[in-house]
PDB file of N, CA and C in Angstrom:
ATOM      1  N   GLU A   1     -45.413  16.415  43.520  1.00  0.00           N
ATOM      2  CA  GLU A   1     -44.987  15.267  42.730  1.00  0.00           C
ATOM      3  C   GLU A   1     -44.583  15.709  41.319  1.00  0.00           C
ATOM      4  N   GLY A   2     -45.250  16.692  40.758  1.00  0.00           N
ATOM      5  CA  GLY A   2     -44.904  17.197  39.429  1.00  0.00           C
ATOM      6  C   GLY A   2     -43.516  17.806  39.403  1.00  0.00           C
ATOM      7  N   ASP A   3     -43.154  18.503  40.482  1.00  0.00           N
ATOM      8  CA  ASP A   3     -41.813  19.089  40.577  1.00  0.00           C
ATOM      9  C   ASP A   3     -40.753  17.991  40.631  1.00  0.00           C
ATOM     10  N   GLN A   4     -41.056  16.916  41.348  1.00  0.00           N
ATOM     11  CA  GLN A   4     -40.117  15.803  41.476  1.00  0.00           C
ATOM     12  C   GLN A   4     -39.866  15.160  40.105  1.00  0.00           C
ATOM     13  N   GLU A   5     -40.895  14.950  39.311  1.00  0.00           N
ATOM     14  CA  GLU A   5     -40.756  14.352  37.976  1.00  0.00           C
ATOM     15  C   GLU A   5     -39.962  15.271  37.048  1.00  0.00           C
ATOM     16  N   GLU A   6     -40.268  16.566  37.136  1.00  0.00           N
ATOM     17  CA  GLU A   6     -39.540  17.530  36.299  1.00  0.00           C
ATOM     18  C   GLU A   6     -38.071  17.568  36.695  1.00  0.00           C
ATOM     19  N   TYR A   7     -37.831  17.524  38.003  1.00  0.00           N
ATOM     20  CA  TYR A   7     -36.449  17.524  38.501  1.00  0.00           C
ATOM     21  C   TYR A   7     -35.706  16.290  37.992  1.00  0.00           C
ATOM     22  N   GLN A   8     -36.339  15.122  38.050  1.00  0.00           N
ATOM     23  CA  GLN A   8     -35.705  13.893  37.578  1.00  0.00           C
ATOM     24  C   GLN A   8     -35.460  13.949  36.060  1.00  0.00           C
ATOM     25  N   ALA A   9     -36.402  14.511  35.324  1.00  0.00           N
ATOM     26  CA  ALA A   9     -36.246  14.617  33.869  1.00  0.00           C
ATOM     27  C   ALA A   9     -35.076  15.532  33.533  1.00  0.00           C
ATOM     28  N   ARG A  10     -34.976  16.643  34.238  1.00  0.00           N
ATOM     29  CA  ARG A  10     -33.872  17.576  33.982  1.00  0.00           C
ATOM     30  C   ARG A  10     -32.531  16.955  34.396  1.00  0.00           C
ATOM     31  N   LEU A  11     -32.546  16.200  35.488  1.00  0.00           N
ATOM     32  CA  LEU A  11     -31.332  15.515  35.926  1.00  0.00           C
ATOM     33  C   LEU A  11     -30.895  14.484  34.887  1.00  0.00           C
ATOM     34  N   LEU A  12     -31.856  13.777  34.318  1.00  0.00           N
ATOM     35  CA  LEU A  12     -31.557  12.813  33.262  1.00  0.00           C
ATOM     36  C   LEU A  12     -31.004  13.534  32.025  1.00  0.00           C
ATOM     37  N   ASP A  13     -31.587  14.664  31.671  1.00  0.00           N
ATOM     38  CA  ASP A  13     -31.071  15.462  30.547  1.00  0.00           C
ATOM     39  C   ASP A  13     -29.630  15.895  30.802  1.00  0.00           C
ATOM     40  N   LEU A  14     -29.368  16.329  32.033  1.00  0.00           N
ATOM     41  CA  LEU A  14     -28.021  16.756  32.390  1.00  0.00           C
ATOM     42  C   LEU A  14     -27.040  15.583  32.275  1.00  0.00           C
ATOM     43  N   GLY A  15     -27.452  14.414  32.738  1.00  0.00           N
ATOM     44  CA  GLY A  15     -26.602  13.228  32.623  1.00  0.00           C
ATOM     45  C   GLY A  15     -26.304  12.900  31.161  1.00  0.00           C
ATOM     46  N   ASN A  16     -27.324  13.001  30.317  1.00  0.00           N
ATOM     47  CA  ASN A  16     -27.124  12.749  28.882  1.00  0.00           C
ATOM     48  C   ASN A  16     -26.183  13.768  28.258  1.00  0.00           C
ATOM     49  N   LEU A  17     -26.332  15.022  28.651  1.00  0.00           N
ATOM     50  CA  LEU A  17     -25.436  16.062  28.128  1.00  0.00           C
ATOM     51  C   LEU A  17     -23.990  15.823  28.566  1.00  0.00           C
ATOM     52  N   LEU A  18     -23.809  15.429  29.831  1.00  0.00           N
ATOM     53  CA  LEU A  18     -22.456  15.144  30.320  1.00  0.00           C
ATOM     54  C   LEU A  18     -21.848  13.956  29.572  1.00  0.00           C
ATOM     55  N   ALA A  19     -22.637  12.925  29.333  1.00  0.00           N
ATOM     56  CA  ALA A  19     -22.138  11.757  28.596  1.00  0.00           C
ATOM     57  C   ALA A  19     -21.748  12.158  27.174  1.00  0.00           C
ATOM     58  N   ARG A  20     -22.571  12.977  26.529  1.00  0.00           N
ATOM     59  CA  ARG A  20     -22.265  13.441  25.172  1.00  0.00           C
ATOM     60  C   ARG A  20     -21.002  14.301  25.171  1.00  0.00           C
ATOM     61  N   PHE A  21     -20.874  15.166  26.177  1.00  0.00           N
ATOM     62  CA  PHE A  21     -19.676  15.998  26.289  1.00  0.00           C
ATOM     63  C   PHE A  21     -18.431  15.124  26.428  1.00  0.00           C
ATOM     64  N   GLN A  22     -18.517  14.092  27.274  1.00  0.00           N
ATOM     65  CA  GLN A  22     -17.367  13.205  27.459  1.00  0.00           C
ATOM     66  C   GLN A  22     -17.012  12.486  26.159  1.00  0.00           C
ATOM     67  N   ARG A  23     -18.002  11.996  25.424  1.00  0.00           N
ATOM     68  CA  ARG A  23     -17.738  11.336  24.139  1.00  0.00           C
ATOM     69  C   ARG A  23     -17.054  12.302  23.175  1.00  0.00           C
ATOM     70  N   ASN A  24     -17.549  13.528  23.124  1.00  0.00           N
ATOM     71  CA  ASN A  24     -16.952  14.534  22.234  1.00  0.00           C
ATOM     72  C   ASN A  24     -15.527  14.873  22.658  1.00  0.00           C
ATOM     73  N   GLU A  25     -15.301  14.952  23.959  1.00  0.00           N
ATOM     74  CA  GLU A  25     -13.965  15.274  24.466  1.00  0.00           C
ATOM     75  C   GLU A  25     -12.991  14.133  24.138  1.00  0.00           C
ATOM     76  N   ILE A  26     -13.435  12.891  24.301  1.00  0.00           N
ATOM     77  CA  ILE A  26     -12.597  11.745  23.946  1.00  0.00           C
ATOM     78  C   ILE A  26     -12.282  11.759  22.457  1.00  0.00           C
ATOM     79  N   ALA A  27     -13.281  12.033  21.628  1.00  0.00           N
ATOM     80  CA  ALA A  27     -13.065  12.095  20.176  1.00  0.00           C
ATOM     81  C   ALA A  27     -12.078  13.205  19.828  1.00  0.00           C
ATOM     82  N   ARG A  28     -12.190  14.348  20.514  1.00  0.00           N
ATOM     83  CA  ARG A  28     -11.279  15.470  20.254  1.00  0.00           C
ATOM     84  C   ARG A  28      -9.847  15.080  20.626  1.00  0.00           C
ATOM     85  N   LEU A  29      -9.683  14.442  21.772  1.00  0.00           N
ATOM     86  CA  LEU A  29      -8.345  14.024  22.206  1.00  0.00           C
ATOM     87  C   LEU A  29      -7.750  12.975  21.263  1.00  0.00           C
ATOM     88  N   ARG A  30      -8.580  12.059  20.803  1.00  0.00           N
ATOM     89  CA  ARG A  30      -8.096  11.059  19.843  1.00  0.00           C
ATOM     90  C   ARG A  30      -7.654  11.725  18.547  1.00  0.00           C
ATOM     91  N   ALA A  31      -8.448  12.676  18.070  1.00  0.00           N
ATOM     92  CA  ALA A  31      -8.096  13.377  16.829  1.00  0.00           C
ATOM     93  C   ALA A  31      -6.782  14.149  17.007  1.00  0.00           C
ATOM     94  N   LYS A  32      -6.618  14.766  18.162  1.00  0.00           N
ATOM     95  CA  LYS A  32      -5.382  15.503  18.437  1.00  0.00           C
ATOM     96  C   LYS A  32      -4.184  14.568  18.451  1.00  0.00           C
ATOM     97  N   ALA A  33      -4.334  13.421  19.108  1.00  0.00           N
ATOM     98  CA  ALA A  33      -3.246  12.432  19.163  1.00  0.00           C
ATOM     99  C   ALA A  33      -2.929  11.909  17.765  1.00  0.00           C
ATOM    100  N   GLU A  34      -3.952  11.644  16.974  1.00  0.00           N
ATOM    101  CA  GLU A  34      -3.741  11.148  15.602  1.00  0.00           C
ATOM    102  C   GLU A  34      -3.043  12.208  14.756  1.00  0.00           C
ATOM    103  N   SER A  35      -3.417  13.467  14.946  1.00  0.00           N
ATOM    104  CA  SER A  35      -2.772  14.547  14.205  1.00  0.00           C
ATOM    105  C   SER A  35      -1.289  14.634  14.548  1.00  0.00           C
ATOM    106  N   LYS A  36      -0.959  14.482  15.829  1.00  0.00           N
ATOM    107  CA  LYS A  36       0.453  14.499  16.235  1.00  0.00           C
ATOM    108  C   LYS A  36       1.199  13.331  15.615  1.00  0.00           C
ATOM    109  N   ARG A  37       0.557  12.163  15.578  1.00  0.00           N
ATOM    110  CA  ARG A  37       1.185  10.977  14.998  1.00  0.00           C
ATOM    111  C   ARG A  37       1.433  11.174  13.505  1.00  0.00           C
ATOM    112  N   VAL A  38       0.476  11.756  12.818  1.00  0.00           N
ATOM    113  CA  VAL A  38       0.641  12.023  11.380  1.00  0.00           C
ATOM    114  C   VAL A  38       1.761  13.030  11.169  1.00  0.00           C
ATOM    115  N   ASP A  39       1.804  14.083  11.985  1.00  0.00           N
ATOM    116  CA  ASP A  39       2.877  15.070  11.866  1.00  0.00           C
ATOM    117  C   ASP A  39       4.243  14.425  12.056  1.00  0.00           C
ATOM    118  N   GLU A  40       4.329  13.499  13.018  1.00  0.00           N
ATOM    119  CA  GLU A  40       5.593  12.805  13.261  1.00  0.00           C
ATOM    120  C   GLU A  40       5.976  11.927  12.066  1.00  0.00           C
ATOM    121  N   LEU A  41       5.005  11.261  11.487  1.00  0.00           N
ATOM    122  CA  LEU A  41       5.270  10.425  10.304  1.00  0.00           C
ATOM    123  C   LEU A  41       5.758  11.287   9.136  1.00  0.00           C
ATOM    124  N   VAL A  42       5.166  12.444   8.968  1.00  0.00           N
ATOM    125  CA  VAL A  42       5.579  13.351   7.885  1.00  0.00           C
ATOM    126  C   VAL A  42       7.003  13.833   8.125  1.00  0.00           C
ATOM    127  N   ARG A  43       7.330  14.199   9.371  1.00  0.00           N
ATOM    128  CA  ARG A  43       8.699  14.629   9.688  1.00  0.00           C
ATOM    129  C   ARG A  43       9.699  13.506   9.423  1.00  0.00           C
ATOM    130  N   ASP A  44       9.349  12.290   9.835  1.00  0.00           N
ATOM    131  CA  ASP A  44      10.240  11.156   9.602  1.00  0.00           C
ATOM    132  C   ASP A  44      10.447  10.920   8.107  1.00  0.00           C
ATOM    133  N   ALA A  45       9.372  10.981   7.337  1.00  0.00           N
ATOM    134  CA  ALA A  45       9.473  10.764   5.896  1.00  0.00           C
ATOM    135  C   ALA A  45      10.339  11.844   5.248  1.00  0.00           C
ATOM    136  N   GLU A  46      10.204  13.084   5.696  1.00  0.00           N
ATOM    137  CA  GLU A  46      11.008  14.173   5.139  1.00  0.00           C
ATOM    138  C   GLU A  46      12.483  13.973   5.487  1.00  0.00           C
ATOM    139  N   ALA A  47      12.764  13.540   6.701  1.00  0.00           N
ATOM    140  CA  ALA A  47      14.157  13.290   7.104  1.00  0.00           C
ATOM    141  C   ALA A  47      14.744  12.165   6.268  1.00  0.00           C
ATOM    142  N   LYS A  48      13.978  11.113   6.020  1.00  0.00           N
ATOM    143  CA  LYS A  48      14.453  10.020   5.180  1.00  0.00           C
ATOM    144  C   LYS A  48      14.709  10.502   3.751  1.00  0.00           C
ATOM    145  N   ARG A  49      13.807  11.336   3.244  1.00  0.00           N
ATOM    146  CA  ARG A  49      13.984  11.860   1.885  1.00  0.00           C
ATOM    147  C   ARG A  49      15.269  12.675   1.795  1.00  0.00           C
ATOM    148  N   GLN A  50      15.527  13.498   2.801  1.00  0.00           N
ATOM    149  CA  GLN A  50      16.739  14.309   2.795  1.00  0.00           C
ATOM    150  C   GLN A  50      17.991  13.443   2.866  1.00  0.00           C
ATOM    151  N   ARG A  51      17.954  12.404   3.715  1.00  0.00           N
ATOM    152  CA  ARG A  51      19.100  11.488   3.786  1.00  0.00           C
ATOM    153  C   ARG A  51      19.305  10.778   2.450  1.00  0.00           C
ATOM    154  N   PHE A  52      18.200  10.384   1.812  1.00  0.00           N
ATOM    155  CA  PHE A  52      18.273   9.712   0.517  1.00  0.00           C
ATOM    156  C   PHE A  52      18.901  10.630  -0.517  1.00  0.00           C
ATOM    157  N   GLU A  53      18.438  11.879  -0.574  1.00  0.00           N
ATOM    158  CA  GLU A  53      18.998  12.831  -1.537  1.00  0.00           C
ATOM    159  C   GLU A  53      20.481  13.060  -1.283  1.00  0.00           C
ATOM    160  N   LYS A  54      20.871  13.166  -0.024  1.00  0.00           N
ATOM    161  CA  LYS A  54      22.276  13.409   0.306  1.00  0.00           C
ATOM    162  C   LYS A  54      23.136  12.222  -0.118  1.00  0.00           C
ATOM    163  N   THR A  55      22.741  11.023   0.266  1.00  0.00           N
ATOM    164  CA  THR A  55      23.586   9.859  -0.036  1.00  0.00           C
ATOM    165  C   THR A  55      23.600   9.538  -1.519  1.00  0.00           C
ATOM    166  N   THR A  56      22.456   9.692  -2.189  1.00  0.00           N
ATOM    167  CA  THR A  56      22.467   9.422  -3.630  1.00  0.00           C
ATOM    168  C   THR A  56      23.192  10.536  -4.378  1.00  0.00           C
ATOM    169  N   GLY A  57      23.119  11.755  -3.867  1.00  0.00           N
ATOM    170  CA  GLY A  57      23.875  12.852  -4.475  1.00  0.00           C
ATOM    171  C   GLY A  57      25.367  12.623  -4.380  1.00  0.00           C
ATOM    172  N   GLU A  58      25.807  12.120  -3.231  1.00  0.00           N
ATOM    173  CA  GLU A  58      27.231  11.798  -3.067  1.00  0.00           C
ATOM    174  C   GLU A  58      27.642  10.684  -4.030  1.00  0.00           C
ATOM    175  N   ALA A  59      26.773   9.679  -4.191  1.00  0.00           N
ATOM    176  CA  ALA A  59      27.082   8.580  -5.111  1.00  0.00           C
ATOM    177  C   ALA A  59      27.121   9.085  -6.550  1.00  0.00           C
ATOM    178  N   ALA A  60      26.186   9.946  -6.915  1.00  0.00           N
ATOM    179  CA  ALA A  60      26.165  10.492  -8.273  1.00  0.00           C
ATOM    180  C   ALA A  60      27.415  11.321  -8.546  1.00  0.00           C
ATOM    181  N   LYS A  61      27.841  12.092  -7.556  1.00  0.00           N
ATOM    182  CA  LYS A  61      29.064  12.899  -7.702  1.00  0.00           C
ATOM    183  C   LYS A  61      30.264  11.989  -7.956  1.00  0.00           C
ATOM    184  N   LYS A  62      30.331  10.896  -7.236  1.00  0.00           N
ATOM    185  CA  LYS A  62      31.427   9.953  -7.400  1.00  0.00           C
ATOM    186  C   LYS A  62      31.418   9.354  -8.811  1.00  0.00           C
ATOM    187  N   ILE A  63      30.240   8.998  -9.289  1.00  0.00           N
ATOM    188  CA  ILE A  63      30.131   8.427 -10.640  1.00  0.00           C
ATOM    189  C   ILE A  63      30.506   9.462 -11.694  1.00  0.00           C
ATOM    190  N   ARG A  64      30.062  10.710 -11.509  1.00  0.00           N
ATOM    191  CA  ARG A  64      30.404  11.774 -12.477  1.00  0.00           C
ATOM    192  C   ARG A  64      31.904  11.995 -12.559  1.00  0.00           C
ATOM    193  N   LYS A  65      32.601  11.741 -11.464  1.00  0.00           N
ATOM    194  CA  LYS A  65      34.059  11.893 -11.464  1.00  0.00           C
ATOM    195  C   LYS A  65      34.751  10.683 -12.073  1.00  0.00           C
ATOM    196  N   GLY A  66      33.942   9.707 -12.554  1.00  0.00           N
ATOM    197  CA  GLY A  66      34.517   8.549 -13.220  1.00  0.00           C
ATOM    198  C   GLY A  66      34.888   7.414 -12.289  1.00  0.00           C
ATOM    199  N   ARG A  67      34.506   7.516 -11.029  1.00  0.00           N
ATOM    200  CA  ARG A  67      34.825   6.441 -10.094  1.00  0.00           C
ATOM    201  C   ARG A  67      33.639   5.497 -10.003  1.00  0.00           C
ATOM    202  N   LYS A  68      33.913   4.268  -9.578  1.00  0.00           N
ATOM    203  CA  LYS A  68      32.857   3.255  -9.457  1.00  0.00           C
ATOM    204  C   LYS A  68      32.317   3.226  -8.031  1.00  0.00           C
ATOM    205  N   LEU A  69      31.060   2.830  -7.922  1.00  0.00           N
ATOM    206  CA  LEU A  69      30.475   2.629  -6.595  1.00  0.00           C
ATOM    207  C   LEU A  69      31.015   1.334  -6.027  1.00  0.00           C
ATOM    208  N   THR A  70      31.351   1.379  -4.771  1.00  0.00           N
ATOM    209  CA  THR A  70      31.856   0.183  -4.090  1.00  0.00           C
ATOM    210  C   THR A  70      30.734  -0.432  -3.258  1.00  0.00           C
ATOM    211  N   VAL A  71      30.982  -1.630  -2.762  1.00  0.00           N
ATOM    212  CA  VAL A  71      30.015  -2.268  -1.866  1.00  0.00           C
ATOM    213  C   VAL A  71      29.819  -1.390  -0.627  1.00  0.00           C
ATOM    214  N   GLU A  72      30.884  -0.743  -0.180  1.00  0.00           N
ATOM    215  CA  GLU A  72      30.770   0.151   0.987  1.00  0.00           C
ATOM    216  C   GLU A  72      29.848   1.327   0.680  1.00  0.00           C
ATOM    217  N   ASP A  73      29.942   1.869  -0.545  1.00  0.00           N
ATOM    218  CA  ASP A  73      29.052   2.963  -0.950  1.00  0.00           C
ATOM    219  C   ASP A  73      27.592   2.492  -0.914  1.00  0.00           C
ATOM    220  N   ILE A  74      27.360   1.319  -1.482  1.00  0.00           N
ATOM    221  CA  ILE A  74      25.998   0.780  -1.528  1.00  0.00           C
ATOM    222  C   ILE A  74      25.492   0.518  -0.109  1.00  0.00           C
ATOM    223  N   ASN A  75      26.348  -0.034   0.733  1.00  0.00           N
ATOM    224  CA  ASN A  75      25.952  -0.288   2.119  1.00  0.00           C
ATOM    225  C   ASN A  75      25.612   1.014   2.847  1.00  0.00           C
ATOM    226  N   ARG A  76      26.390   2.057   2.603  1.00  0.00           N
ATOM    227  CA  ARG A  76      26.132   3.353   3.237  1.00  0.00           C
ATOM    228  C   ARG A  76      24.743   3.864   2.801  1.00  0.00           C
ATOM    229  N   ILE A  77      24.445   3.753   1.515  1.00  0.00           N
ATOM    230  CA  ILE A  77      23.136   4.195   1.021  1.00  0.00           C
ATOM    231  C   ILE A  77      22.029   3.357   1.674  1.00  0.00           C
ATOM    232  N   ARG A  78      22.220   2.051   1.705  1.00  0.00           N
ATOM    233  CA  ARG A  78      21.211   1.155   2.301  1.00  0.00           C
ATOM    234  C   ARG A  78      20.968   1.483   3.763  1.00  0.00           C
ATOM    235  N   GLU A  79      22.046   1.676   4.510  1.00  0.00           N
ATOM    236  CA  GLU A  79      21.918   1.916   5.953  1.00  0.00           C
ATOM    237  C   GLU A  79      21.364   3.303   6.262  1.00  0.00           C
ATOM    238  N   GLN A  80      21.935   4.329   5.636  1.00  0.00           N
ATOM    239  CA  GLN A  80      21.536   5.701   5.959  1.00  0.00           C
ATOM    240  C   GLN A  80      20.147   6.033   5.434  1.00  0.00           C
ATOM    241  N   THR A  81      19.806   5.494   4.288  1.00  0.00           N
ATOM    242  CA  THR A  81      18.538   5.865   3.673  1.00  0.00           C
ATOM    243  C   THR A  81      17.392   4.971   4.105  1.00  0.00           C
ATOM    244  N   PHE A  82      17.624   3.674   4.100  1.00  0.00           N
ATOM    245  CA  PHE A  82      16.540   2.739   4.342  1.00  0.00           C
ATOM    246  C   PHE A  82      16.633   1.986   5.661  1.00  0.00           C
ATOM    247  N   GLY A  83      17.746   2.163   6.377  1.00  0.00           N
ATOM    248  CA  GLY A  83      17.917   1.452   7.630  1.00  0.00           C
ATOM    249  C   GLY A  83      18.121  -0.042   7.446  1.00  0.00           C
ATOM    250  N   LEU A  84      18.596  -0.440   6.270  1.00  0.00           N
ATOM    251  CA  LEU A  84      18.817  -1.855   5.962  1.00  0.00           C
ATOM    252  C   LEU A  84      20.217  -2.282   6.396  1.00  0.00           C
ATOM    253  N   PRO A  85      20.373  -3.548   6.715  1.00  0.00           N
ATOM    254  CA  PRO A  85      21.697  -4.026   7.088  1.00  0.00           C
ATOM    255  C   PRO A  85      22.627  -4.059   5.881  1.00  0.00           C
ATOM    256  N   PRO A  86      23.919  -4.043   6.123  1.00  0.00           N
ATOM    257  CA  PRO A  86      24.868  -4.085   4.993  1.00  0.00           C
ATOM    258  C   PRO A  86      24.810  -5.423   4.271  1.00  0.00           C
ATOM    259  N   ILE A  87      25.166  -5.381   2.999  1.00  0.00           N
ATOM    260  CA  ILE A  87      25.250  -6.620   2.235  1.00  0.00           C
ATOM    261  C   ILE A  87      26.699  -7.075   2.254  1.00  0.00           C
ATOM    262  N   GLU A  88      26.875  -8.352   2.191  1.00  0.00           N
ATOM    263  CA  GLU A  88      28.220  -8.917   2.185  1.00  0.00           C
ATOM    264  C   GLU A  88      28.667  -9.078   0.744  1.00  0.00           C
ATOM    265  N   PRO A  89      29.881  -8.636   0.429  1.00  0.00           N
ATOM    266  CA  PRO A  89      30.362  -8.830  -0.938  1.00  0.00           C
ATOM    267  C   PRO A  89      30.541 -10.312  -1.220  1.00  0.00           C
ATOM    268  N   LYS A  90      30.140 -10.730  -2.420  1.00  0.00           N
ATOM    269  CA  LYS A  90      30.305 -12.118  -2.820  1.00  0.00           C
ATOM    270  C   LYS A  90      31.679 -12.291  -3.448  1.00  0.00           C
ATOM    271  N   PRO A  91      32.308 -13.429  -3.218  1.00  0.00           N
ATOM    272  CA  PRO A  91      33.620 -13.640  -3.836  1.00  0.00           C
ATOM    273  C   PRO A  91      33.483 -13.698  -5.353  1.00  0.00           C
ATOM    274  N   ALA A  92      34.526 -13.263  -6.037  1.00  0.00           N
ATOM    275  CA  ALA A  92      34.513 -13.279  -7.498  1.00  0.00           C
ATOM    276  C   ALA A  92      34.395 -14.712  -7.988  1.00  0.00           C
ATOM    277  N   ALA A  93      33.862 -14.881  -9.184  1.00  0.00           N
ATOM    278  CA  ALA A  93      33.690 -16.210  -9.764  1.00  0.00           C
ATOM    279  C   ALA A  93      35.046 -16.895  -9.863  1.00  0.00           C
ATOM    280  N   GLY A  94      35.083 -18.173  -9.479  1.00  0.00           N
ATOM    281  CA  GLY A  94      36.313 -18.931  -9.559  1.00  0.00           C
ATOM    282  C   GLY A  94      37.195 -18.788  -8.347  1.00  0.00           C
ATOM    283  N   HIS A  95      36.811 -17.948  -7.394  1.00  0.00           N
ATOM    284  CA  HIS A  95      37.588 -17.778  -6.170  1.00  0.00           C
ATOM    285  C   HIS A  95      36.792 -18.313  -4.994  1.00  0.00           C
ATOM    286  N   SER A  96      37.464 -18.954  -4.080  1.00  0.00           N
ATOM    287  CA  SER A  96      36.769 -19.424  -2.885  1.00  0.00           C
ATOM    288  C   SER A  96      37.018 -18.438  -1.745  1.00  0.00           C
ATOM    289  N   ALA A  97      36.063 -18.408  -0.829  1.00  0.00           N
ATOM    290  CA  ALA A  97      36.161 -17.443   0.273  1.00  0.00           C
ATOM    291  C   ALA A  97      36.949 -17.982   1.416  1.00  0.00           C
TER     292      ALA A  97
END
């Protein structure tokens, strides 16, 4: 009977160890998935920053050459950099559309 109790106690210990291992494995997999998600967010942010620098650099070059920014230029910056929809030009004061 003593062997039976010891066997059951060890079996219970093994079950507890397996449960702890599974919890740790799940936590490890979650951390790995979160790390991948963070890496993806960083890559996306860097790509947006590069697009922003490119489009604003082009706009700055145009201004340095003495030209004015057009609504199309602003829309290009909005769309390429921020993913925003284009804005519609408003009619000049005193003119109807």
